[in-house]
Amino acid sequence: MISIAKYAGYKKYTSQKTGKKYGYIYVYPLLEDGNPDIEQMKIRTFSETVLEICDMLQPGESIVLDLSVKEILLQGGTTI
């Protein structure tokens, strides 16, 4: 799914358990008319490349999100 969003910022963390870096990216997905679709969305990433790119972005910039669903858990425990 490809969507346009306004970048709002991010926060980086390091897992105390594994030592792996991860972060949360905050965005406002936009409708076709340019108005926000959702108040704010938080996306978790383990990609250090994505976090490095976030260092170069300024809040309010438009970004393109290319998101995919890896797994869905339905009520009752069925995994697709």
PDB file of N, CA, C and O in Angstrom:
ATOM      1  N   MET A   1       0.843  -1.160   0.000  1.00  0.00           N
ATOM      2  CA  MET A   1       0.000   0.000   0.000  1.00  0.00           C
ATOM      3  C   MET A   1       0.898   1.235   0.000  1.00  0.00           C
ATOM      4  O   MET A   1       1.759   1.388   0.864  1.00  0.00           O
ATOM      5  N   ILE A   2       0.708   2.101  -0.953  1.00  0.00           N
ATOM      6  CA  ILE A   2       1.487   3.331  -1.026  1.00  0.00           C
ATOM      7  C   ILE A   2       0.589   4.485  -0.618  1.00  0.00           C
ATOM      8  O   ILE A   2      -0.538   4.599  -1.077  1.00  0.00           O
ATOM      9  N   SER A   3       1.097   5.334   0.264  1.00  0.00           N
ATOM     10  CA  SER A   3       0.318   6.447   0.796  1.00  0.00           C
ATOM     11  C   SER A   3       1.244   7.643   1.010  1.00  0.00           C
ATOM     12  O   SER A   3       2.430   7.487   1.286  1.00  0.00           O
ATOM     13  N   ILE A   4       0.680   8.844   0.908  1.00  0.00           N
ATOM     14  CA  ILE A   4       1.417  10.069   1.194  1.00  0.00           C
ATOM     15  C   ILE A   4       1.107  10.478   2.633  1.00  0.00           C
ATOM     16  O   ILE A   4      -0.032  10.372   3.089  1.00  0.00           O
ATOM     17  N   ALA A   5       2.127  10.943   3.339  1.00  0.00           N
ATOM     18  CA  ALA A   5       1.940  11.355   4.731  1.00  0.00           C
ATOM     19  C   ALA A   5       2.823  12.556   5.030  1.00  0.00           C
ATOM     20  O   ALA A   5       3.792  12.823   4.327  1.00  0.00           O
ATOM     21  N   LYS A   6       2.469  13.271   6.080  1.00  0.00           N
ATOM     22  CA  LYS A   6       3.299  14.354   6.606  1.00  0.00           C
ATOM     23  C   LYS A   6       4.139  13.768   7.734  1.00  0.00           C
ATOM     24  O   LYS A   6       3.617  13.138   8.663  1.00  0.00           O
ATOM     25  N   TYR A   7       5.438  13.963   7.648  1.00  0.00           N
ATOM     26  CA  TYR A   7       6.367  13.483   8.656  1.00  0.00           C
ATOM     27  C   TYR A   7       6.259  14.362   9.901  1.00  0.00           C
ATOM     28  O   TYR A   7       6.246  15.583   9.809  1.00  0.00           O
ATOM     29  N   ALA A   8       6.183  13.736  11.089  1.00  0.00           N
ATOM     30  CA  ALA A   8       6.051  14.496  12.330  1.00  0.00           C
ATOM     31  C   ALA A   8       7.262  14.337  13.251  1.00  0.00           C
ATOM     32  O   ALA A   8       7.427  15.121  14.171  1.00  0.00           O
ATOM     33  N   GLY A   9       8.098  13.337  13.002  1.00  0.00           N
ATOM     34  CA  GLY A   9       9.280  13.130  13.836  1.00  0.00           C
ATOM     35  C   GLY A   9       9.493  11.660  14.131  1.00  0.00           C
ATOM     36  O   GLY A   9       8.762  10.797  13.642  1.00  0.00           O
ATOM     37  N   TYR A  10      10.528  11.369  14.922  1.00  0.00           N
ATOM     38  CA  TYR A  10      10.799   9.986  15.293  1.00  0.00           C
ATOM     39  C   TYR A  10      11.577   9.944  16.607  1.00  0.00           C
ATOM     40  O   TYR A  10      12.113  10.948  17.061  1.00  0.00           O
ATOM     41  N   LYS A  11      11.616   8.759  17.193  1.00  0.00           N
ATOM     42  CA  LYS A  11      12.397   8.514  18.403  1.00  0.00           C
ATOM     43  C   LYS A  11      13.139   7.200  18.215  1.00  0.00           C
ATOM     44  O   LYS A  11      12.563   6.216  17.764  1.00  0.00           O
ATOM     45  N   LYS A  12      14.443   7.199  18.548  1.00  0.00           N
ATOM     46  CA  LYS A  12      15.270   5.993  18.434  1.00  0.00           C
ATOM     47  C   LYS A  12      15.481   5.376  19.803  1.00  0.00           C
ATOM     48  O   LYS A  12      15.589   6.085  20.806  1.00  0.00           O
ATOM     49  N   TYR A  13      15.555   4.047  19.807  1.00  0.00           N
ATOM     50  CA  TYR A  13      15.791   3.295  21.035  1.00  0.00           C
ATOM     51  C   TYR A  13      16.765   2.163  20.748  1.00  0.00           C
ATOM     52  O   TYR A  13      16.955   1.782  19.601  1.00  0.00           O
ATOM     53  N   THR A  14      17.339   1.605  21.809  1.00  0.00           N
ATOM     54  CA  THR A  14      18.142   0.395  21.719  1.00  0.00           C
ATOM     55  C   THR A  14      17.566  -0.602  22.708  1.00  0.00           C
ATOM     56  O   THR A  14      17.369  -0.278  23.886  1.00  0.00           O
ATOM     57  N   SER A  15      17.280  -1.801  22.223  1.00  0.00           N
ATOM     58  CA  SER A  15      16.708  -2.840  23.071  1.00  0.00           C
ATOM     59  C   SER A  15      17.714  -3.238  24.148  1.00  0.00           C
ATOM     60  O   SER A  15      18.867  -3.558  23.852  1.00  0.00           O
ATOM     61  N   GLN A  16      17.281  -3.211  25.401  1.00  0.00           N
ATOM     62  CA  GLN A  16      18.154  -3.623  26.499  1.00  0.00           C
ATOM     63  C   GLN A  16      18.413  -5.122  26.448  1.00  0.00           C
ATOM     64  O   GLN A  16      19.464  -5.597  26.855  1.00  0.00           O
ATOM     65  N   LYS A  17      17.447  -5.861  25.924  1.00  0.00           N
ATOM     66  CA  LYS A  17      17.547  -7.318  25.884  1.00  0.00           C
ATOM     67  C   LYS A  17      18.484  -7.793  24.775  1.00  0.00           C
ATOM     68  O   LYS A  17      19.332  -8.649  25.001  1.00  0.00           O
ATOM     69  N   THR A  18      18.330  -7.231  23.554  1.00  0.00           N
ATOM     70  CA  THR A  18      19.091  -7.726  22.404  1.00  0.00           C
ATOM     71  C   THR A  18      20.172  -6.765  21.920  1.00  0.00           C
ATOM     72  O   THR A  18      21.043  -7.160  21.157  1.00  0.00           O
ATOM     73  N   GLY A  19      20.101  -5.509  22.328  1.00  0.00           N
ATOM     74  CA  GLY A  19      21.053  -4.515  21.858  1.00  0.00           C
ATOM     75  C   GLY A  19      20.742  -3.990  20.469  1.00  0.00           C
ATOM     76  O   GLY A  19      21.477  -3.176  19.918  1.00  0.00           O
ATOM     77  N   LYS A  20      19.631  -4.445  19.884  1.00  0.00           N
ATOM     78  CA  LYS A  20      19.251  -4.040  18.533  1.00  0.00           C
ATOM     79  C   LYS A  20      18.577  -2.663  18.561  1.00  0.00           C
ATOM     80  O   LYS A  20      17.794  -2.369  19.459  1.00  0.00           O
ATOM     81  N   LYS A  21      18.908  -1.827  17.561  1.00  0.00           N
ATOM     82  CA  LYS A  21      18.291  -0.505  17.461  1.00  0.00           C
ATOM     83  C   LYS A  21      16.936  -0.600  16.769  1.00  0.00           C
ATOM     84  O   LYS A  21      16.743  -1.419  15.867  1.00  0.00           O
ATOM     85  N   TYR A  22      16.016   0.240  17.218  1.00  0.00           N
ATOM     86  CA  TYR A  22      14.702   0.348  16.591  1.00  0.00           C
ATOM     87  C   TYR A  22      14.191   1.754  16.836  1.00  0.00           C
ATOM     88  O   TYR A  22      14.802   2.532  17.559  1.00  0.00           O
ATOM     89  N   GLY A  23      13.093   2.091  16.202  1.00  0.00           N
ATOM     90  CA  GLY A  23      12.554   3.418  16.393  1.00  0.00           C
ATOM     91  C   GLY A  23      11.091   3.505  16.028  1.00  0.00           C
ATOM     92  O   GLY A  23      10.531   2.599  15.395  1.00  0.00           O
ATOM     93  N   TYR A  24      10.479   4.591  16.450  1.00  0.00           N
ATOM     94  CA  TYR A  24       9.095   4.888  16.121  1.00  0.00           C
ATOM     95  C   TYR A  24       9.076   6.136  15.254  1.00  0.00           C
ATOM     96  O   TYR A  24       9.640   7.164  15.625  1.00  0.00           O
ATOM     97  N   ILE A  25       8.423   6.045  14.111  1.00  0.00           N
ATOM     98  CA  ILE A  25       8.274   7.172  13.201  1.00  0.00           C
ATOM     99  C   ILE A  25       6.836   7.654  13.336  1.00  0.00           C
ATOM    100  O   ILE A  25       5.902   6.855  13.291  1.00  0.00           O
ATOM    101  N   TYR A  26       6.664   8.953  13.500  1.00  0.00           N
ATOM    102  CA  TYR A  26       5.338   9.547  13.659  1.00  0.00           C
ATOM    103  C   TYR A  26       4.959  10.289  12.381  1.00  0.00           C
ATOM    104  O   TYR A  26       5.725  11.111  11.892  1.00  0.00           O
ATOM    105  N   VAL A  27       3.783   9.961  11.834  1.00  0.00           N
ATOM    106  CA  VAL A  27       3.317  10.578  10.593  1.00  0.00           C
ATOM    107  C   VAL A  27       1.827  10.885  10.686  1.00  0.00           C
ATOM    108  O   VAL A  27       1.116  10.354  11.529  1.00  0.00           O
ATOM    109  N   TYR A  28       1.395  11.764   9.781  1.00  0.00           N
ATOM    110  CA  TYR A  28      -0.021  12.063   9.588  1.00  0.00           C
ATOM    111  C   TYR A  28      -0.382  11.630   8.172  1.00  0.00           C
ATOM    112  O   TYR A  28      -0.047  12.335   7.221  1.00  0.00           O
ATOM    113  N   PRO A  29      -1.029  10.466   7.990  1.00  0.00           N
ATOM    114  CA  PRO A  29      -1.427  10.062   6.642  1.00  0.00           C
ATOM    115  C   PRO A  29      -2.402  11.089   6.049  1.00  0.00           C
ATOM    116  O   PRO A  29      -3.239  11.648   6.760  1.00  0.00           O
ATOM    117  N   LEU A  30      -2.273  11.335   4.754  1.00  0.00           N
ATOM    118  CA  LEU A  30      -3.088  12.358   4.095  1.00  0.00           C
ATOM    119  C   LEU A  30      -4.113  11.754   3.151  1.00  0.00           C
ATOM    120  O   LEU A  30      -3.873  10.730   2.515  1.00  0.00           O
ATOM    121  N   LEU A  31      -5.260  12.419   3.057  1.00  0.00           N
ATOM    122  CA  LEU A  31      -6.280  12.075   2.075  1.00  0.00           C
ATOM    123  C   LEU A  31      -5.883  12.659   0.723  1.00  0.00           C
ATOM    124  O   LEU A  31      -4.927  13.443   0.624  1.00  0.00           O
ATOM    125  N   GLU A  32      -6.616  12.324  -0.320  1.00  0.00           N
ATOM    126  CA  GLU A  32      -6.318  12.838  -1.654  1.00  0.00           C
ATOM    127  C   GLU A  32      -6.386  14.362  -1.723  1.00  0.00           C
ATOM    128  O   GLU A  32      -5.674  14.979  -2.511  1.00  0.00           O
ATOM    129  N   ASP A  33      -7.225  14.979  -0.874  1.00  0.00           N
ATOM    130  CA  ASP A  33      -7.335  16.445  -0.896  1.00  0.00           C
ATOM    131  C   ASP A  33      -6.247  17.134  -0.059  1.00  0.00           C
ATOM    132  O   ASP A  33      -6.210  18.351   0.061  1.00  0.00           O
ATOM    133  N   GLY A  34      -5.342  16.354   0.538  1.00  0.00           N
ATOM    134  CA  GLY A  34      -4.239  16.916   1.306  1.00  0.00           C
ATOM    135  C   GLY A  34      -4.505  17.101   2.782  1.00  0.00           C
ATOM    136  O   GLY A  34      -3.620  17.510   3.530  1.00  0.00           O
ATOM    137  N   ASN A  35      -5.708  16.801   3.229  1.00  0.00           N
ATOM    138  CA  ASN A  35      -6.038  16.905   4.647  1.00  0.00           C
ATOM    139  C   ASN A  35      -5.636  15.623   5.378  1.00  0.00           C
ATOM    140  O   ASN A  35      -5.651  14.544   4.796  1.00  0.00           O
ATOM    141  N   PRO A  36      -5.280  15.734   6.670  1.00  0.00           N
ATOM    142  CA  PRO A  36      -4.903  14.534   7.419  1.00  0.00           C
ATOM    143  C   PRO A  36      -6.041  13.518   7.474  1.00  0.00           C
ATOM    144  O   PRO A  36      -7.207  13.878   7.649  1.00  0.00           O
ATOM    145  N   ASP A  37      -5.685  12.233   7.321  1.00  0.00           N
ATOM    146  CA  ASP A  37      -6.647  11.137   7.354  1.00  0.00           C
ATOM    147  C   ASP A  37      -6.837  10.635   8.786  1.00  0.00           C
ATOM    148  O   ASP A  37      -7.926  10.321   9.215  1.00  0.00           O
ATOM    149  N   ILE A  38      -5.750  10.569   9.528  1.00  0.00           N
ATOM    150  CA  ILE A  38      -5.735  10.066  10.899  1.00  0.00           C
ATOM    151  C   ILE A  38      -4.986  11.101  11.730  1.00  0.00           C
ATOM    152  O   ILE A  38      -4.060  11.743  11.239  1.00  0.00           O
ATOM    153  N   GLU A  39      -5.347  11.266  12.987  1.00  0.00           N
ATOM    154  CA  GLU A  39      -4.698  12.294  13.807  1.00  0.00           C
ATOM    155  C   GLU A  39      -3.179  12.130  13.819  1.00  0.00           C
ATOM    156  O   GLU A  39      -2.450  13.037  13.504  1.00  0.00           O
ATOM    157  N   GLN A  40      -2.683  10.979  14.191  1.00  0.00           N
ATOM    158  CA  GLN A  40      -1.256  10.694  14.116  1.00  0.00           C
ATOM    159  C   GLN A  40      -1.079   9.188  14.152  1.00  0.00           C
ATOM    160  O   GLN A  40      -1.795   8.487  14.842  1.00  0.00           O
ATOM    161  N   MET A  41      -0.110   8.714  13.390  1.00  0.00           N
ATOM    162  CA  MET A  41       0.138   7.281  13.317  1.00  0.00           C
ATOM    163  C   MET A  41       1.586   7.027  13.729  1.00  0.00           C
ATOM    164  O   MET A  41       2.478   7.797  13.385  1.00  0.00           O
ATOM    165  N   LYS A  42       1.806   5.951  14.474  1.00  0.00           N
ATOM    166  CA  LYS A  42       3.144   5.584  14.926  1.00  0.00           C
ATOM    167  C   LYS A  42       3.536   4.287  14.218  1.00  0.00           C
ATOM    168  O   LYS A  42       2.808   3.300  14.268  1.00  0.00           O
ATOM    169  N   ILE A  43       4.696   4.310  13.551  1.00  0.00           N
ATOM    170  CA  ILE A  43       5.183   3.148  12.821  1.00  0.00           C
ATOM    171  C   ILE A  43       6.485   2.693  13.472  1.00  0.00           C
ATOM    172  O   ILE A  43       7.409   3.486  13.629  1.00  0.00           O
ATOM    173  N   ARG A  44       6.561   1.427  13.823  1.00  0.00           N
ATOM    174  CA  ARG A  44       7.786   0.893  14.433  1.00  0.00           C
ATOM    175  C   ARG A  44       8.659   0.298  13.345  1.00  0.00           C
ATOM    176  O   ARG A  44       8.183  -0.456  12.498  1.00  0.00           O
ATOM    177  N   THR A  45       9.947   0.618  13.365  1.00  0.00           N
ATOM    178  CA  THR A  45      10.875   0.076  12.381  1.00  0.00           C
ATOM    179  C   THR A  45      12.140  -0.431  13.059  1.00  0.00           C
ATOM    180  O   THR A  45      12.570   0.110  14.074  1.00  0.00           O
ATOM    181  N   PHE A  46      12.707  -1.485  12.472  1.00  0.00           N
ATOM    182  CA  PHE A  46      13.987  -2.017  12.921  1.00  0.00           C
ATOM    183  C   PHE A  46      15.073  -1.713  11.896  1.00  0.00           C
ATOM    184  O   PHE A  46      16.208  -2.127  12.060  1.00  0.00           O
ATOM    185  N   SER A  47      14.721  -0.986  10.845  1.00  0.00           N
ATOM    186  CA  SER A  47      15.664  -0.659   9.779  1.00  0.00           C
ATOM    187  C   SER A  47      16.513   0.555  10.176  1.00  0.00           C
ATOM    188  O   SER A  47      16.008   1.666  10.308  1.00  0.00           O
ATOM    189  N   GLU A  48      17.823   0.332  10.327  1.00  0.00           N
ATOM    190  CA  GLU A  48      18.709   1.441  10.668  1.00  0.00           C
ATOM    191  C   GLU A  48      18.811   2.424   9.504  1.00  0.00           C
ATOM    192  O   GLU A  48      19.002   3.621   9.716  1.00  0.00           O
ATOM    193  N   THR A  49      18.632   1.933   8.284  1.00  0.00           N
ATOM    194  CA  THR A  49      18.648   2.805   7.108  1.00  0.00           C
ATOM    195  C   THR A  49      17.492   3.793   7.167  1.00  0.00           C
ATOM    196  O   THR A  49      17.662   4.983   6.904  1.00  0.00           O
ATOM    197  N   VAL A  50      16.311   3.314   7.518  1.00  0.00           N
ATOM    198  CA  VAL A  50      15.139   4.183   7.625  1.00  0.00           C
ATOM    199  C   VAL A  50      15.365   5.230   8.719  1.00  0.00           C
ATOM    200  O   VAL A  50      15.057   6.406   8.539  1.00  0.00           O
ATOM    201  N   LEU A  51      15.945   4.823   9.840  1.00  0.00           N
ATOM    202  CA  LEU A  51      16.197   5.767  10.931  1.00  0.00           C
ATOM    203  C   LEU A  51      17.229   6.824  10.527  1.00  0.00           C
ATOM    204  O   LEU A  51      17.110   7.984  10.913  1.00  0.00           O
ATOM    205  N   GLU A  52      18.228   6.441   9.728  1.00  0.00           N
ATOM    206  CA  GLU A  52      19.208   7.410   9.234  1.00  0.00           C
ATOM    207  C   GLU A  52      18.542   8.435   8.314  1.00  0.00           C
ATOM    208  O   GLU A  52      18.872   9.624   8.348  1.00  0.00           O
ATOM    209  N   ILE A  53      17.603   7.980   7.498  1.00  0.00           N
ATOM    210  CA  ILE A  53      16.869   8.897   6.619  1.00  0.00           C
ATOM    211  C   ILE A  53      16.047   9.874   7.456  1.00  0.00           C
ATOM    212  O   ILE A  53      15.949  11.057   7.127  1.00  0.00           O
ATOM    213  N   CYS A  54      15.475   9.394   8.557  1.00  0.00           N
ATOM    214  CA  CYS A  54      14.687  10.271   9.437  1.00  0.00           C
ATOM    215  C   CYS A  54      15.536  11.406   9.997  1.00  0.00           C
ATOM    216  O   CYS A  54      15.017  12.487  10.271  1.00  0.00           O
ATOM    217  N   ASP A  55      16.846  11.169  10.166  1.00  0.00           N
ATOM    218  CA  ASP A  55      17.745  12.227  10.645  1.00  0.00           C
ATOM    219  C   ASP A  55      17.769  13.414   9.680  1.00  0.00           C
ATOM    220  O   ASP A  55      18.025  14.541  10.083  1.00  0.00           O
ATOM    221  N   MET A  56      17.509  13.153   8.393  1.00  0.00           N
ATOM    222  CA  MET A  56      17.571  14.196   7.373  1.00  0.00           C
ATOM    223  C   MET A  56      16.234  14.899   7.143  1.00  0.00           C
ATOM    224  O   MET A  56      16.182  15.921   6.479  1.00  0.00           O
ATOM    225  N   LEU A  57      15.142  14.349   7.674  1.00  0.00           N
ATOM    226  CA  LEU A  57      13.819  14.912   7.448  1.00  0.00           C
ATOM    227  C   LEU A  57      13.472  15.973   8.476  1.00  0.00           C
ATOM    228  O   LEU A  57      13.942  15.933   9.615  1.00  0.00           O
ATOM    229  N   GLN A  58      12.627  16.906   8.063  1.00  0.00           N
ATOM    230  CA  GLN A  58      12.112  17.950   8.952  1.00  0.00           C
ATOM    231  C   GLN A  58      10.612  17.729   9.150  1.00  0.00           C
ATOM    232  O   GLN A  58       9.925  17.343   8.192  1.00  0.00           O
ATOM    233  N   PRO A  59      10.088  17.943  10.360  1.00  0.00           N
ATOM    234  CA  PRO A  59       8.643  17.819  10.562  1.00  0.00           C
ATOM    235  C   PRO A  59       7.868  18.681   9.562  1.00  0.00           C
ATOM    236  O   PRO A  59       8.261  19.805   9.257  1.00  0.00           O
ATOM    237  N   GLY A  60       6.803  18.105   9.021  1.00  0.00           N
ATOM    238  CA  GLY A  60       5.969  18.800   8.047  1.00  0.00           C
ATOM    239  C   GLY A  60       6.273  18.425   6.612  1.00  0.00           C
ATOM    240  O   GLY A  60       5.488  18.716   5.715  1.00  0.00           O
ATOM    241  N   GLU A  61       7.410  17.750   6.373  1.00  0.00           N
ATOM    242  CA  GLU A  61       7.741  17.329   5.012  1.00  0.00           C
ATOM    243  C   GLU A  61       6.824  16.185   4.590  1.00  0.00           C
ATOM    244  O   GLU A  61       6.431  15.350   5.401  1.00  0.00           O
ATOM    245  N   SER A  62       6.504  16.153   3.304  1.00  0.00           N
ATOM    246  CA  SER A  62       5.705  15.055   2.762  1.00  0.00           C
ATOM    247  C   SER A  62       6.616  13.873   2.475  1.00  0.00           C
ATOM    248  O   SER A  62       7.715  14.038   1.959  1.00  0.00           O
ATOM    249  N   ILE A  63       6.156  12.690   2.836  1.00  0.00           N
ATOM    250  CA  ILE A  63       6.905  11.469   2.563  1.00  0.00           C
ATOM    251  C   ILE A  63       5.972  10.453   1.926  1.00  0.00           C
ATOM    252  O   ILE A  63       4.746  10.543   2.044  1.00  0.00           O
ATOM    253  N   VAL A  64       6.540   9.486   1.223  1.00  0.00           N
ATOM    254  CA  VAL A  64       5.779   8.408   0.602  1.00  0.00           C
ATOM    255  C   VAL A  64       5.987   7.157   1.439  1.00  0.00           C
ATOM    256  O   VAL A  64       7.126   6.748   1.694  1.00  0.00           O
ATOM    257  N   LEU A  65       4.903   6.562   1.891  1.00  0.00           N
ATOM    258  CA  LEU A  65       4.951   5.323   2.667  1.00  0.00           C
ATOM    259  C   LEU A  65       4.598   4.158   1.752  1.00  0.00           C
ATOM    260  O   LEU A  65       3.586   4.202   1.055  1.00  0.00           O
ATOM    261  N   ASP A  66       5.420   3.142   1.744  1.00  0.00           N
ATOM    262  CA  ASP A  66       5.136   1.914   1.003  1.00  0.00           C
ATOM    263  C   ASP A  66       5.054   0.804   2.045  1.00  0.00           C
ATOM    264  O   ASP A  66       6.069   0.224   2.441  1.00  0.00           O
ATOM    265  N   LEU A  67       3.853   0.538   2.541  1.00  0.00           N
ATOM    266  CA  LEU A  67       3.644  -0.391   3.644  1.00  0.00           C
ATOM    267  C   LEU A  67       3.046  -1.707   3.142  1.00  0.00           C
ATOM    268  O   LEU A  67       2.280  -1.730   2.186  1.00  0.00           O
ATOM    269  N   SER A  68       3.396  -2.788   3.824  1.00  0.00           N
ATOM    270  CA  SER A  68       2.805  -4.085   3.503  1.00  0.00           C
ATOM    271  C   SER A  68       2.494  -4.814   4.806  1.00  0.00           C
ATOM    272  O   SER A  68       3.096  -4.548   5.839  1.00  0.00           O
ATOM    273  N   VAL A  69       1.554  -5.738   4.738  1.00  0.00           N
ATOM    274  CA  VAL A  69       1.164  -6.537   5.889  1.00  0.00           C
ATOM    275  C   VAL A  69       1.836  -7.898   5.754  1.00  0.00           C
ATOM    276  O   VAL A  69       1.677  -8.581   4.743  1.00  0.00           O
ATOM    277  N   LYS A  70       2.614  -8.286   6.770  1.00  0.00           N
ATOM    278  CA  LYS A  70       3.304  -9.571   6.735  1.00  0.00           C
ATOM    279  C   LYS A  70       2.430 -10.702   7.260  1.00  0.00           C
ATOM    280  O   LYS A  70       2.496 -11.811   6.793  1.00  0.00           O
ATOM    281  N   GLU A  71       1.629 -10.397   8.268  1.00  0.00           N
ATOM    282  CA  GLU A  71       0.822 -11.428   8.906  1.00  0.00           C
ATOM    283  C   GLU A  71      -0.402 -10.791   9.540  1.00  0.00           C
ATOM    284  O   GLU A  71      -0.326  -9.686  10.063  1.00  0.00           O
ATOM    285  N   ILE A  72      -1.514 -11.497   9.495  1.00  0.00           N
ATOM    286  CA  ILE A  72      -2.745 -11.025  10.121  1.00  0.00           C
ATOM    287  C   ILE A  72      -3.220 -12.104  11.084  1.00  0.00           C
ATOM    288  O   ILE A  72      -3.287 -13.276  10.723  1.00  0.00           O
ATOM    289  N   LEU A  73      -3.561 -11.719  12.296  1.00  0.00           N
ATOM    290  CA  LEU A  73      -4.106 -12.642  13.283  1.00  0.00           C
ATOM    291  C   LEU A  73      -5.576 -12.318  13.451  1.00  0.00           C
ATOM    292  O   LEU A  73      -5.933 -11.213  13.891  1.00  0.00           O
ATOM    293  N   LEU A  74      -6.431 -13.241  13.055  1.00  0.00           N
ATOM    294  CA  LEU A  74      -7.873 -13.047  13.158  1.00  0.00           C
ATOM    295  C   LEU A  74      -8.362 -13.522  14.520  1.00  0.00           C
ATOM    296  O   LEU A  74      -7.747 -14.386  15.153  1.00  0.00           O
ATOM    297  N   GLN A  75      -9.490 -12.957  14.955  1.00  0.00           N
ATOM    298  CA  GLN A  75     -10.077 -13.369  16.215  1.00  0.00           C
ATOM    299  C   GLN A  75     -10.325 -14.867  16.162  1.00  0.00           C
ATOM    300  O   GLN A  75     -10.836 -15.397  15.205  1.00  0.00           O
ATOM    301  N   GLY A  76      -9.916 -15.571  17.189  1.00  0.00           N
ATOM    302  CA  GLY A  76     -10.056 -17.010  17.221  1.00  0.00           C
ATOM    303  C   GLY A  76      -8.736 -17.714  16.963  1.00  0.00           C
ATOM    304  O   GLY A  76      -8.647 -18.928  17.002  1.00  0.00           O
ATOM    305  N   GLY A  77      -7.680 -16.921  16.661  1.00  0.00           N
ATOM    306  CA  GLY A  77      -6.349 -17.512  16.528  1.00  0.00           C
ATOM    307  C   GLY A  77      -5.958 -17.947  15.133  1.00  0.00           C
ATOM    308  O   GLY A  77      -4.911 -18.537  14.947  1.00  0.00           O
ATOM    309  N   THR A  78      -6.786 -17.676  14.117  1.00  0.00           N
ATOM    310  CA  THR A  78      -6.436 -18.054  12.747  1.00  0.00           C
ATOM    311  C   THR A  78      -5.424 -17.064  12.190  1.00  0.00           C
ATOM    312  O   THR A  78      -5.653 -15.861  12.214  1.00  0.00           O
ATOM    313  N   THR A  79      -4.295 -17.561  11.681  1.00  0.00           N
ATOM    314  CA  THR A  79      -3.283 -16.709  11.074  1.00  0.00           C
ATOM    315  C   THR A  79      -3.342 -16.856   9.573  1.00  0.00           C
ATOM    316  O   THR A  79      -3.422 -17.960   9.041  1.00  0.00           O
ATOM    317  N   ILE A  80      -3.314 -15.714   8.884  1.00  0.00           N
ATOM    318  CA  ILE A  80      -3.326 -15.720   7.416  1.00  0.00           C
ATOM    319  C   ILE A  80      -1.932 -15.414   6.937  1.00  0.00           C
ATOM    320  O   ILE A  80      -1.276 -14.531   7.389  1.00  0.00           O
TER     321      ILE A  80
END
